[in-house]
């Protein structure tokens, strides 16, 4: 893909502006979600690392991250993972099966699956936000 | 561009996709087990109980390095798009490899901790 040489963030604005199509948008979202997941992975391992101090410390950390606010954020995490996962499979299928012509169609199929997964996620997670435990 | 033609550059591309396919299966299972079928409150016992099974230990032994490889190889692609100088590229690449290997080792150490239990 053509890469503009302008500033750190502006290059993404340029990219989408130059070619405002499904391929560019999905590329941009794939990158954002990928970077979010890398940052999340660091936090995830930080919390898991508390287990080195024993089960009790670990449980304390887990209680901190299992409250309504975090359950709400988890819906966002699920959305980020679901998008990156489905679009990643779309990229892989497009590349391996030389299906460039079908990439837009595959994208919309992926987005339908995305919507279904998000409905399931909401059904499971919303009760956790609104009822105490 | 600082890459010599035909020198290893396609491996990153291929491995990003292969680890991606693995992660798709792993992450779905990971979410299924920890967020959809597990009791609401996850705690130490739940994790150690699961890690009593060899199958889950093997699962994590593959999941951890596959995840870090994918994460840092992906981060490399993002950085590479900013066309850094050849020397910077080498430094960043080394740093990402060290981070990935160190964090994978750390992950393995945590797996051992969880298999031992409290
Ligand atoms: C769930 C299954 C996943 C699949 C199927 C998947 C698939 C992919 C694929 C195919 C690419 C290459 C995109 C390209 O070359 O244009 C990619 C990029 C990337 N992935 Fe994933 N991935 C998954 C999970 C993850 C996770 C868990 C992380 C982070 C911890 C992650 C971080 C990244 C990053 C940072 C990139 C680079 C983004 C870019 O170049 O714009 N991915 N992923």
mmCIF file with all atom_site columns, N, CA and C in Angstrom, chain A residues 88 91-93 95-97, chain B residues 8-23 66 69-70 73-74 76-77:
data_model
loop_
_atom_site.group_PDB
_atom_site.id
_atom_site.type_symbol
_atom_site.label_atom_id
_atom_site.label_alt_id
_atom_site.label_comp_id
_atom_site.label_asym_id
_atom_site.label_entity_id
_atom_site.label_seq_id
_atom_site.pdbx_PDB_ins_code
_atom_site.Cartn_x
_atom_site.Cartn_y
_atom_site.Cartn_z
_atom_site.occupancy
_atom_site.B_iso_or_equiv
_atom_site.pdbx_formal_charge
_atom_site.auth_seq_id
_atom_site.auth_comp_id
_atom_site.auth_asym_id
_atom_site.auth_atom_id
_atom_site.pdbx_PDB_model_num
ATOM 1  N N  . UNK A 1 88 ? -8.426 -9.988  10.113 1.00 0.00 ? 88 UNK A N  1
ATOM 2  C CA . UNK A 1 88 ? -7.155 -10.703 9.902  1.00 0.00 ? 88 UNK A CA 1
ATOM 3  C C  . UNK A 1 88 ? -7.368 -11.956 9.071  1.00 0.00 ? 88 UNK A C  1
ATOM 4  N N  . UNK A 1 91 ? -7.881 -10.890 5.502  1.00 0.00 ? 91 UNK A N  1
ATOM 5  C CA . UNK A 1 91 ? -6.602 -10.583 4.839  1.00 0.00 ? 91 UNK A CA 1
ATOM 6  C C  . UNK A 1 91 ? -5.889 -11.881 4.445  1.00 0.00 ? 91 UNK A C  1
ATOM 7  N N  . UNK A 1 92 ? -5.882 -12.835 5.371  1.00 0.00 ? 92 UNK A N  1
ATOM 8  C CA . UNK A 1 92 ? -5.185 -14.094 5.116  1.00 0.00 ? 92 UNK A CA 1
ATOM 9  C C  . UNK A 1 92 ? -5.841 -14.866 3.965  1.00 0.00 ? 92 UNK A C  1
ATOM 10 N N  . UNK A 1 93 ? -7.159 -14.942 3.985  1.00 0.00 ? 93 UNK A N  1
ATOM 11 C CA . UNK A 1 93 ? -7.869 -15.643 2.913  1.00 0.00 ? 93 UNK A CA 1
ATOM 12 C C  . UNK A 1 93 ? -7.610 -14.951 1.567  1.00 0.00 ? 93 UNK A C  1
ATOM 13 N N  . UNK A 1 95 ? -5.078 -13.141 0.689  1.00 0.00 ? 95 UNK A N  1
ATOM 14 C CA . UNK A 1 95 ? -3.690 -13.336 0.252  1.00 0.00 ? 95 UNK A CA 1
ATOM 15 C C  . UNK A 1 95 ? -3.428 -14.763 -0.220 1.00 0.00 ? 95 UNK A C  1
ATOM 16 N N  . UNK A 1 96 ? -3.851 -15.727 0.577  1.00 0.00 ? 96 UNK A N  1
ATOM 17 C CA . UNK A 1 96 ? -3.501 -17.126 0.286  1.00 0.00 ? 96 UNK A CA 1
ATOM 18 C C  . UNK A 1 96 ? -4.258 -17.676 -0.923 1.00 0.00 ? 96 UNK A C  1
ATOM 19 N N  . UNK A 1 97 ? -5.487 -17.230 -1.096 1.00 0.00 ? 97 UNK A N  1
ATOM 20 C CA . UNK A 1 97 ? -6.273 -17.766 -2.204 1.00 0.00 ? 97 UNK A CA 1
ATOM 21 C C  . UNK A 1 97 ? -6.351 -16.786 -3.375 1.00 0.00 ? 97 UNK A C  1
ATOM 22 N N  . UNK B 2 8  ? 14.798 -12.674 3.323  1.00 0.00 ? 8  UNK B N  1
ATOM 23 C CA . UNK B 2 8  ? 14.047 -12.919 4.549  1.00 0.00 ? 8  UNK B CA 1
ATOM 24 C C  . UNK B 2 8  ? 12.796 -12.089 4.762  1.00 0.00 ? 8  UNK B C  1
ATOM 25 N N  . UNK B 2 9  ? 12.547 -11.096 3.935  1.00 0.00 ? 9  UNK B N  1
ATOM 26 C CA . UNK B 2 9  ? 11.454 -10.185 4.268  1.00 0.00 ? 9  UNK B CA 1
ATOM 27 C C  . UNK B 2 9  ? 10.082 -10.838 4.169  1.00 0.00 ? 9  UNK B C  1
ATOM 28 N N  . UNK B 2 10 ? 9.950  -11.919 3.391  1.00 0.00 ? 10 UNK B N  1
ATOM 29 C CA . UNK B 2 10 ? 8.632  -12.536 3.264  1.00 0.00 ? 10 UNK B CA 1
ATOM 30 C C  . UNK B 2 10 ? 8.298  -13.456 4.440  1.00 0.00 ? 10 UNK B C  1
ATOM 31 N N  . UNK B 2 11 ? 9.272  -13.850 5.208  1.00 0.00 ? 11 UNK B N  1
ATOM 32 C CA . UNK B 2 11 ? 8.983  -14.710 6.359  1.00 0.00 ? 11 UNK B CA 1
ATOM 33 C C  . UNK B 2 11 ? 8.096  -13.998 7.361  1.00 0.00 ? 11 UNK B C  1
ATOM 34 N N  . UNK B 2 12 ? 8.398  -12.728 7.594  1.00 0.00 ? 12 UNK B N  1
ATOM 35 C CA . UNK B 2 12 ? 7.588  -11.947 8.521  1.00 0.00 ? 12 UNK B CA 1
ATOM 36 C C  . UNK B 2 12 ? 6.145  -11.892 8.050  1.00 0.00 ? 12 UNK B C  1
ATOM 37 N N  . UNK B 2 13 ? 5.972  -11.676 6.774  1.00 0.00 ? 13 UNK B N  1
ATOM 38 C CA . UNK B 2 13 ? 4.636  -11.615 6.175  1.00 0.00 ? 13 UNK B CA 1
ATOM 39 C C  . UNK B 2 13 ? 3.902  -12.942 6.385  1.00 0.00 ? 13 UNK B C  1
ATOM 40 N N  . UNK B 2 14 ? 4.598  -14.059 6.061  1.00 0.00 ? 14 UNK B N  1
ATOM 41 C CA . UNK B 2 14 ? 3.975  -15.381 6.155  1.00 0.00 ? 14 UNK B CA 1
ATOM 42 C C  . UNK B 2 14 ? 3.675  -15.750 7.613  1.00 0.00 ? 14 UNK B C  1
ATOM 43 N N  . UNK B 2 15 ? 4.660  -15.538 8.490  1.00 0.00 ? 15 UNK B N  1
ATOM 44 C CA . UNK B 2 15 ? 4.473  -15.914 9.897  1.00 0.00 ? 15 UNK B CA 1
ATOM 45 C C  . UNK B 2 15 ? 3.390  -15.080 10.575 1.00 0.00 ? 15 UNK B C  1
ATOM 46 N N  . UNK B 2 16 ? 3.213  -13.827 10.139 1.00 0.00 ? 16 UNK B N  1
ATOM 47 C CA . UNK B 2 16 ? 2.151  -12.993 10.697 1.00 0.00 ? 16 UNK B CA 1
ATOM 48 C C  . UNK B 2 16 ? 0.793  -13.646 10.419 1.00 0.00 ? 16 UNK B C  1
ATOM 49 N N  . UNK B 2 17 ? 0.667  -14.218 9.228  1.00 0.00 ? 17 UNK B N  1
ATOM 50 C CA . UNK B 2 17 ? -0.596 -14.867 8.870  1.00 0.00 ? 17 UNK B CA 1
ATOM 51 C C  . UNK B 2 17 ? -0.771 -16.212 9.567  1.00 0.00 ? 17 UNK B C  1
ATOM 52 N N  . UNK B 2 18 ? 0.321  -16.984 9.638  1.00 0.00 ? 18 UNK B N  1
ATOM 53 C CA . UNK B 2 18 ? 0.219  -18.296 10.278 1.00 0.00 ? 18 UNK B CA 1
ATOM 54 C C  . UNK B 2 18 ? -0.063 -18.149 11.782 1.00 0.00 ? 18 UNK B C  1
ATOM 55 N N  . UNK B 2 19 ? 0.681  -17.255 12.453 1.00 0.00 ? 19 UNK B N  1
ATOM 56 C CA . UNK B 2 19 ? 0.395  -17.037 13.873 1.00 0.00 ? 19 UNK B CA 1
ATOM 57 C C  . UNK B 2 19 ? -1.010 -16.462 14.037 1.00 0.00 ? 19 UNK B C  1
ATOM 58 N N  . UNK B 2 20 ? -1.437 -15.647 13.087 1.00 0.00 ? 20 UNK B N  1
ATOM 59 C CA . UNK B 2 20 ? -2.791 -15.077 13.135 1.00 0.00 ? 20 UNK B CA 1
ATOM 60 C C  . UNK B 2 20 ? -3.853 -16.165 13.139 1.00 0.00 ? 20 UNK B C  1
ATOM 61 N N  . UNK B 2 21 ? -3.676 -17.180 12.265 1.00 0.00 ? 21 UNK B N  1
ATOM 62 C CA . UNK B 2 21 ? -4.649 -18.281 12.210 1.00 0.00 ? 21 UNK B CA 1
ATOM 63 C C  . UNK B 2 21 ? -4.672 -19.027 13.546 1.00 0.00 ? 21 UNK B C  1
ATOM 64 N N  . UNK B 2 22 ? -3.472 -19.308 14.084 1.00 0.00 ? 22 UNK B N  1
ATOM 65 C CA . UNK B 2 22 ? -3.396 -19.954 15.404 1.00 0.00 ? 22 UNK B CA 1
ATOM 66 C C  . UNK B 2 22 ? -4.112 -19.123 16.454 1.00 0.00 ? 22 UNK B C  1
ATOM 67 N N  . UNK B 2 23 ? -3.805 -17.820 16.473 1.00 0.00 ? 23 UNK B N  1
ATOM 68 C CA . UNK B 2 23 ? -4.392 -16.931 17.484 1.00 0.00 ? 23 UNK B CA 1
ATOM 69 C C  . UNK B 2 23 ? -5.908 -16.864 17.366 1.00 0.00 ? 23 UNK B C  1
ATOM 70 N N  . UNK B 2 66 ? 3.331  -17.597 20.321 1.00 0.00 ? 66 UNK B N  1
ATOM 71 C CA . UNK B 2 66 ? 2.632  -17.222 19.085 1.00 0.00 ? 66 UNK B CA 1
ATOM 72 C C  . UNK B 2 66 ? 2.083  -15.802 19.225 1.00 0.00 ? 66 UNK B C  1
ATOM 73 N N  . UNK B 2 69 ? 5.035  -13.272 19.242 1.00 0.00 ? 69 UNK B N  1
ATOM 74 C CA . UNK B 2 69 ? 5.611  -13.127 17.912 1.00 0.00 ? 69 UNK B CA 1
ATOM 75 C C  . UNK B 2 69 ? 4.705  -12.242 17.055 1.00 0.00 ? 69 UNK B C  1
ATOM 76 N N  . UNK B 2 70 ? 3.420  -12.576 17.062 1.00 0.00 ? 70 UNK B N  1
ATOM 77 C CA . UNK B 2 70 ? 2.455  -11.829 16.255 1.00 0.00 ? 70 UNK B CA 1
ATOM 78 C C  . UNK B 2 70 ? 2.399  -10.353 16.677 1.00 0.00 ? 70 UNK B C  1
ATOM 79 N N  . UNK B 2 73 ? 5.935  -8.712  15.771 1.00 0.00 ? 73 UNK B N  1
ATOM 80 C CA . UNK B 2 73 ? 6.114  -8.666  14.324 1.00 0.00 ? 73 UNK B CA 1
ATOM 81 C C  . UNK B 2 73 ? 5.141  -7.646  13.720 1.00 0.00 ? 73 UNK B C  1
ATOM 82 N N  . UNK B 2 74 ? 3.940  -7.598  14.310 1.00 0.00 ? 74 UNK B N  1
ATOM 83 C CA . UNK B 2 74 ? 2.954  -6.604  13.869 1.00 0.00 ? 74 UNK B CA 1
ATOM 84 C C  . UNK B 2 74 ? 3.421  -5.193  14.196 1.00 0.00 ? 74 UNK B C  1
ATOM 85 N N  . UNK B 2 76 ? 6.395  -4.279  14.438 1.00 0.00 ? 76 UNK B N  1
ATOM 86 C CA . UNK B 2 76 ? 7.485  -3.998  13.495 1.00 0.00 ? 76 UNK B CA 1
ATOM 87 C C  . UNK B 2 76 ? 6.937  -3.468  12.168 1.00 0.00 ? 76 UNK B C  1
ATOM 88 N N  . UNK B 2 77 ? 5.848  -4.080  11.701 1.00 0.00 ? 77 UNK B N  1
ATOM 89 C CA . UNK B 2 77 ? 5.252  -3.610  10.444 1.00 0.00 ? 77 UNK B CA 1
ATOM 90 C C  . UNK B 2 77 ? 4.804  -2.159  10.561 1.00 0.00 ? 77 UNK B C  1
#
